[in-house]
PDB file of N, CA and C in Angstrom:
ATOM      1  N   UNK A   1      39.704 149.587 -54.319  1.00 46.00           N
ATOM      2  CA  UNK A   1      40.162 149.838 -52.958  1.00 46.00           C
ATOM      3  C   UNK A   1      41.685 149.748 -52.870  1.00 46.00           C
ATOM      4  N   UNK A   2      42.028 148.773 -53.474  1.00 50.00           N
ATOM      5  CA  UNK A   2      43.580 148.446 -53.557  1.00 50.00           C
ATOM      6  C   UNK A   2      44.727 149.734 -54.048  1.00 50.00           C
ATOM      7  N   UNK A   3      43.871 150.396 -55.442  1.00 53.00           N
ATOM      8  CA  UNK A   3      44.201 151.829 -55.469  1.00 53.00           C
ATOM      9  C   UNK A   3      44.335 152.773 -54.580  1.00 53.00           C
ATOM     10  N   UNK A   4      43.378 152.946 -54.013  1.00 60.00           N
ATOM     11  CA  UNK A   4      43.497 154.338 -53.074  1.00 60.00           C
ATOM     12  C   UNK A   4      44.145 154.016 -51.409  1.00 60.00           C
ATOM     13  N   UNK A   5      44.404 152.672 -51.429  1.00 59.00           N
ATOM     14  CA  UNK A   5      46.093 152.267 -50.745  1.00 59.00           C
ATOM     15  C   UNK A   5      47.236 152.332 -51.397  1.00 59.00           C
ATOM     16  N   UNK A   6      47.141 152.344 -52.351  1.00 74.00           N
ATOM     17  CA  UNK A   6      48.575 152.597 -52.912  1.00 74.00           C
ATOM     18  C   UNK A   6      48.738 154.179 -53.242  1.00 74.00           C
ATOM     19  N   UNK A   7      47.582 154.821 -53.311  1.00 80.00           N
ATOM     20  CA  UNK A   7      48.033 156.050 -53.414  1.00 80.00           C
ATOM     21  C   UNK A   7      48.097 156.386 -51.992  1.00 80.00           C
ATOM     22  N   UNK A   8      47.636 156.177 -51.000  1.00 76.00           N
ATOM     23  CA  UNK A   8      47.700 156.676 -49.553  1.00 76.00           C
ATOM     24  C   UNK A   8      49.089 156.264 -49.237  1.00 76.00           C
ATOM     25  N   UNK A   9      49.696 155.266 -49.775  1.00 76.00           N
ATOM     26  CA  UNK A   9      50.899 154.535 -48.984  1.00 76.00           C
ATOM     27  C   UNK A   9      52.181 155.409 -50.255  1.00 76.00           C
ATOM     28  N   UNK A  10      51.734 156.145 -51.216  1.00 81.00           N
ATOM     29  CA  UNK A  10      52.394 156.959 -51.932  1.00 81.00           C
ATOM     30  C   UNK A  10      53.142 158.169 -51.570  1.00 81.00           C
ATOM     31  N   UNK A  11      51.762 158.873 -51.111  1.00 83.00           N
ATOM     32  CA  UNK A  11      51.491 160.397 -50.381  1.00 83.00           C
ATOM     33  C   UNK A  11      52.053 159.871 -49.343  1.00 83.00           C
ATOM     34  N   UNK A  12      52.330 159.378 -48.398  1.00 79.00           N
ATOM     35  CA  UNK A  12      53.087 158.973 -47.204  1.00 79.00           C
ATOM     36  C   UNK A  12      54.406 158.387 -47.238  1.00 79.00           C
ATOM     37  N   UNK A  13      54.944 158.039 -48.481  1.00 80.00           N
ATOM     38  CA  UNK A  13      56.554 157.983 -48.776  1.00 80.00           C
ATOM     39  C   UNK A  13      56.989 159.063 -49.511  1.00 80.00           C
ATOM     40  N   UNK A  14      56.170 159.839 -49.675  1.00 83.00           N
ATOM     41  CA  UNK A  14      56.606 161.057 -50.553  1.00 83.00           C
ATOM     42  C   UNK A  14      56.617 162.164 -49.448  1.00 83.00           C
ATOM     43  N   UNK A  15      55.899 161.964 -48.314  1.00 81.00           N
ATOM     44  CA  UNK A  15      56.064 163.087 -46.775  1.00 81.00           C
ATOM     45  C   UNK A  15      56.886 161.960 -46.578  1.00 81.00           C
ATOM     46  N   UNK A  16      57.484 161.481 -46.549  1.00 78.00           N
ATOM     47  CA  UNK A  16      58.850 160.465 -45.382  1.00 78.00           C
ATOM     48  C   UNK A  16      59.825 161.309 -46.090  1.00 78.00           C
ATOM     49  N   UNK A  17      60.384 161.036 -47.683  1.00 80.00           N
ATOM     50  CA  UNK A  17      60.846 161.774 -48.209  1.00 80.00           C
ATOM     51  C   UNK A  17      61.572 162.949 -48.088  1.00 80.00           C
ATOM     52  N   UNK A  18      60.176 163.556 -48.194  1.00 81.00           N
ATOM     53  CA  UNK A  18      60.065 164.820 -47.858  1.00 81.00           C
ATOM     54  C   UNK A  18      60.828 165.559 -46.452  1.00 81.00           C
ATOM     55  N   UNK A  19      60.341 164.882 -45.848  1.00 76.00           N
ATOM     56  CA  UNK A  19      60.884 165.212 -43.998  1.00 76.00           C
ATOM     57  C   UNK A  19      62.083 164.290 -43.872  1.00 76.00           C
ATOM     58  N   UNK A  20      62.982 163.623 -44.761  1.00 76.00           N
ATOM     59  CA  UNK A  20      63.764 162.623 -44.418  1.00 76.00           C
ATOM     60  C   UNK A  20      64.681 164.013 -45.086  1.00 76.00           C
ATOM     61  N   UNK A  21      64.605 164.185 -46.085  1.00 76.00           N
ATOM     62  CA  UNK A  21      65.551 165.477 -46.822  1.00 76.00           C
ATOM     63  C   UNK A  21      65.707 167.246 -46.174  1.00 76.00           C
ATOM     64  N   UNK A  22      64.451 167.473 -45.197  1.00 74.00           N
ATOM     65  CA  UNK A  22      64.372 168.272 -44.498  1.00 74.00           C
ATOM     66  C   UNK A  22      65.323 168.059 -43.112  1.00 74.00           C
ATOM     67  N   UNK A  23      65.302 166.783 -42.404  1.00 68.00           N
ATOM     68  CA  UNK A  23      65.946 166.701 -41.623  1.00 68.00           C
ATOM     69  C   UNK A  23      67.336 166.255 -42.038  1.00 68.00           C
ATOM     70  N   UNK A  24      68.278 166.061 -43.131  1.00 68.00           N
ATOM     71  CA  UNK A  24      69.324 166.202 -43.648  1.00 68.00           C
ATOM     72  C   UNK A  24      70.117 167.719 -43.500  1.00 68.00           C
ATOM     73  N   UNK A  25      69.189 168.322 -43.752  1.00 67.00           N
ATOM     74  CA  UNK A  25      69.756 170.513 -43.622  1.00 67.00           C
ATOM     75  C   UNK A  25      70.328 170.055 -42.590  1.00 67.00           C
ATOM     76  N   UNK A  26      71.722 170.505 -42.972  1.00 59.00           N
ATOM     77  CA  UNK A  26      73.089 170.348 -41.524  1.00 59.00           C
ATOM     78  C   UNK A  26      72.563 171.786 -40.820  1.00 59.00           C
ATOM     79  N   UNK A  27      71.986 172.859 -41.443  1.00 65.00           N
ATOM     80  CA  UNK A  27      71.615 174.014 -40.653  1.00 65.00           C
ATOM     81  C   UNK A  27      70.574 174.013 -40.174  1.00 65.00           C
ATOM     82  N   UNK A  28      69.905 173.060 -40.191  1.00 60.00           N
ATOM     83  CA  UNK A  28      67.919 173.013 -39.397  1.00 60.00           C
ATOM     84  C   UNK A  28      68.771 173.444 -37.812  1.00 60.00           C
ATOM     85  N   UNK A  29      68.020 174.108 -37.078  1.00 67.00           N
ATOM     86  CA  UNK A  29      68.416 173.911 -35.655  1.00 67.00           C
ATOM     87  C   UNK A  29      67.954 173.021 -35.216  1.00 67.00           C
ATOM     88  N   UNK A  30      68.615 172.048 -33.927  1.00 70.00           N
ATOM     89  CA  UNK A  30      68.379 171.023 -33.141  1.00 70.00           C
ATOM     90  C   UNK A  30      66.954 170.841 -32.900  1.00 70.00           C
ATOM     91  N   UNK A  31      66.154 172.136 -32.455  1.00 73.00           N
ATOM     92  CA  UNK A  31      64.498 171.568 -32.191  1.00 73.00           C
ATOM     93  C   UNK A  31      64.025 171.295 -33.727  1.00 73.00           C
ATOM     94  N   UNK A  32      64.568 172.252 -34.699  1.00 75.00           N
ATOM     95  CA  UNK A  32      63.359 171.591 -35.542  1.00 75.00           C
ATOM     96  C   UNK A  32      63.477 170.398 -36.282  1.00 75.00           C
ATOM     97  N   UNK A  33      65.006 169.834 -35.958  1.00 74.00           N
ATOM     98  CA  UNK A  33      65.427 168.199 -35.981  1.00 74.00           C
ATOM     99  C   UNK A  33      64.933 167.559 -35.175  1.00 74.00           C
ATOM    100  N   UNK A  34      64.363 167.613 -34.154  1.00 78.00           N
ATOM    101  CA  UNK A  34      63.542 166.890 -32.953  1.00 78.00           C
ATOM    102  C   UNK A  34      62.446 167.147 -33.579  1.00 78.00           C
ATOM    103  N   UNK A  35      61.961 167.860 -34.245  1.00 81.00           N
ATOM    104  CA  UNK A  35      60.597 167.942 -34.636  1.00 81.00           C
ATOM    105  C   UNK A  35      60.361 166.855 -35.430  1.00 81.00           C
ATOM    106  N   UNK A  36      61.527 167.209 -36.734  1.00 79.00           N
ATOM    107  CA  UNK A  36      61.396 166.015 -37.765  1.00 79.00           C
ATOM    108  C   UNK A  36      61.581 164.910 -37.558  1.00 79.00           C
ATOM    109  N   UNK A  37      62.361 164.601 -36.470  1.00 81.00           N
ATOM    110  CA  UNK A  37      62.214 162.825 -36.419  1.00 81.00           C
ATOM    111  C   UNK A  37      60.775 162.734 -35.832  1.00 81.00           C
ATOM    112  N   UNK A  38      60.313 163.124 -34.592  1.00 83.00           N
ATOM    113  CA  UNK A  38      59.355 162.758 -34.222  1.00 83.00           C
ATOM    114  C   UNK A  38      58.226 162.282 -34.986  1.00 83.00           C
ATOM    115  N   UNK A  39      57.987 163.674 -36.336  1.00 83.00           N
ATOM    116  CA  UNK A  39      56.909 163.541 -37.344  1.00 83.00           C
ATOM    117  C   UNK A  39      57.513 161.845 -38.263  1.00 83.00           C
ATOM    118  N   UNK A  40      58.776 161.873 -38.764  1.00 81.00           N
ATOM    119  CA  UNK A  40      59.180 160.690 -39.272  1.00 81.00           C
ATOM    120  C   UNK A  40      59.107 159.348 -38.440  1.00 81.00           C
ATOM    121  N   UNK A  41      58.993 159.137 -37.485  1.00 84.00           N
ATOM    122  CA  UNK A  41      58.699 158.096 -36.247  1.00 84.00           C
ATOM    123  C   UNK A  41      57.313 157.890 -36.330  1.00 84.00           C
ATOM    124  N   UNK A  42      56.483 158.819 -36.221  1.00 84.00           N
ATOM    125  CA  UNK A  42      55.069 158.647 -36.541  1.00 84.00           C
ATOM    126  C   UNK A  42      54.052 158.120 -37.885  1.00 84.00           C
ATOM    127  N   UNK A  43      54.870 158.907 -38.488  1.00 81.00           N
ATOM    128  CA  UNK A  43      54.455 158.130 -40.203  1.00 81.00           C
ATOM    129  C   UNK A  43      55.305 156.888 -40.670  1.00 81.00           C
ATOM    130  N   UNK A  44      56.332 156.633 -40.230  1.00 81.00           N
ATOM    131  CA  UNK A  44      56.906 155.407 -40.084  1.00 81.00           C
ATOM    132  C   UNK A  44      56.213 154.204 -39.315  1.00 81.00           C
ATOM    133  N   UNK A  45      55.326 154.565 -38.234  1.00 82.00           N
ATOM    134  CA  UNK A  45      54.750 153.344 -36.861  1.00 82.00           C
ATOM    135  C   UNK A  45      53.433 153.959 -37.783  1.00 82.00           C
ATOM    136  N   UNK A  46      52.219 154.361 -38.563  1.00 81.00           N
ATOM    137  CA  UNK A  46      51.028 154.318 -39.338  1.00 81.00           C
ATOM    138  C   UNK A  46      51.522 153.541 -40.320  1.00 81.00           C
ATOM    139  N   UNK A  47      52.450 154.138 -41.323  1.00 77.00           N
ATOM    140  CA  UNK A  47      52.685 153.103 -42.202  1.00 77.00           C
ATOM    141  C   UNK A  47      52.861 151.495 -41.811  1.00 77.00           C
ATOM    142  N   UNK A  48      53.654 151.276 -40.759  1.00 78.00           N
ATOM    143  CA  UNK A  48      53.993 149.786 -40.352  1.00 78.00           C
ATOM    144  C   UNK A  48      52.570 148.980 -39.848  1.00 78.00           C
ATOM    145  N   UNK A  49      51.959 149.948 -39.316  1.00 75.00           N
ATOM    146  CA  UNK A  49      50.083 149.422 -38.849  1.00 75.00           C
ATOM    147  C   UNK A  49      49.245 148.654 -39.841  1.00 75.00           C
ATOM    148  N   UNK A  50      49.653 149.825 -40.840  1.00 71.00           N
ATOM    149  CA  UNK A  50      48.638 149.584 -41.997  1.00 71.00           C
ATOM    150  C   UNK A  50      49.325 148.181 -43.239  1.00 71.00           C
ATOM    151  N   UNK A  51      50.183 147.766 -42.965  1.00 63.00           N
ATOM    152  CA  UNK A  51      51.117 146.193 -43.197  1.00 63.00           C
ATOM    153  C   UNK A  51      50.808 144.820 -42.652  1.00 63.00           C
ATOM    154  N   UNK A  52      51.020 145.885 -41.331  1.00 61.00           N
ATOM    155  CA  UNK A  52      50.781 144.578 -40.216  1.00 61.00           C
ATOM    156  C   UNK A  52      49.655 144.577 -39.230  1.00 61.00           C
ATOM    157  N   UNK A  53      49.010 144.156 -39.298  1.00 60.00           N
ATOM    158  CA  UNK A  53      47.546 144.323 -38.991  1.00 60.00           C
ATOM    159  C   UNK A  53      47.846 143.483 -37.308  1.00 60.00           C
ATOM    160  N   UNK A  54      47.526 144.086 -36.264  1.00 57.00           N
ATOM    161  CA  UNK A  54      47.694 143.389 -34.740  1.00 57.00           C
ATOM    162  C   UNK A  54      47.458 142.122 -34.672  1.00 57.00           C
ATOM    163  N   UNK A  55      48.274 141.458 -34.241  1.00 62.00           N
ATOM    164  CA  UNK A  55      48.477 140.124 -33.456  1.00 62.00           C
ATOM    165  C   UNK A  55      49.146 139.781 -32.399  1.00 62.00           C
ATOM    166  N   UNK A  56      47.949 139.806 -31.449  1.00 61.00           N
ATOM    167  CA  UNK A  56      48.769 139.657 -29.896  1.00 61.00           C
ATOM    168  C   UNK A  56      49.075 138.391 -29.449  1.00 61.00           C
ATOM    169  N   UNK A  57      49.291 137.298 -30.770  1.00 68.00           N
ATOM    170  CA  UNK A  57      50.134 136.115 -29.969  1.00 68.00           C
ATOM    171  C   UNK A  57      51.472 136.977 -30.488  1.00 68.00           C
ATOM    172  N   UNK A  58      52.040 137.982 -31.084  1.00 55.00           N
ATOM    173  CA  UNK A  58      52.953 138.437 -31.354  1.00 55.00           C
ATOM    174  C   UNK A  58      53.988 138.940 -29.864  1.00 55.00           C
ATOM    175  N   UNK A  59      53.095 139.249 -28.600  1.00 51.00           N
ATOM    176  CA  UNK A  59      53.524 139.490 -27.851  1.00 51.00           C
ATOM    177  C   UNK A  59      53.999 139.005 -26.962  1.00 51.00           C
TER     178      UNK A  59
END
């Protein structure tokens, strides 16, 4: 089991990556830089889930 988290948490720094170097293009236009953070914000807050498992004395 421990495997196929580390490959899931692989494939998901390799799309961060991925979209972290896409949104670098000084020529992307502005929306499809709004695109890419958004997608990078999202796989950034799954990845952080799957770490930190909820605790609402946290709140």
């Amino acid at each position: 089991m421990a495997e196929t988290a580390s490959s899931a948490d692989d494939e998901r720094f390799a799309l961060l990556a991925k979209l972290l170097w896409s949104a670098s293009d000084h020529e992307a236009a502005p929306q499809q830089s709004a695109m890419l953070i958004d997608e990078i914000s999202q796989l950034l807050w799954a990845v952080s889930n799957l770490h930190q498992p909820y605790d609402p004395s946290r709140q």
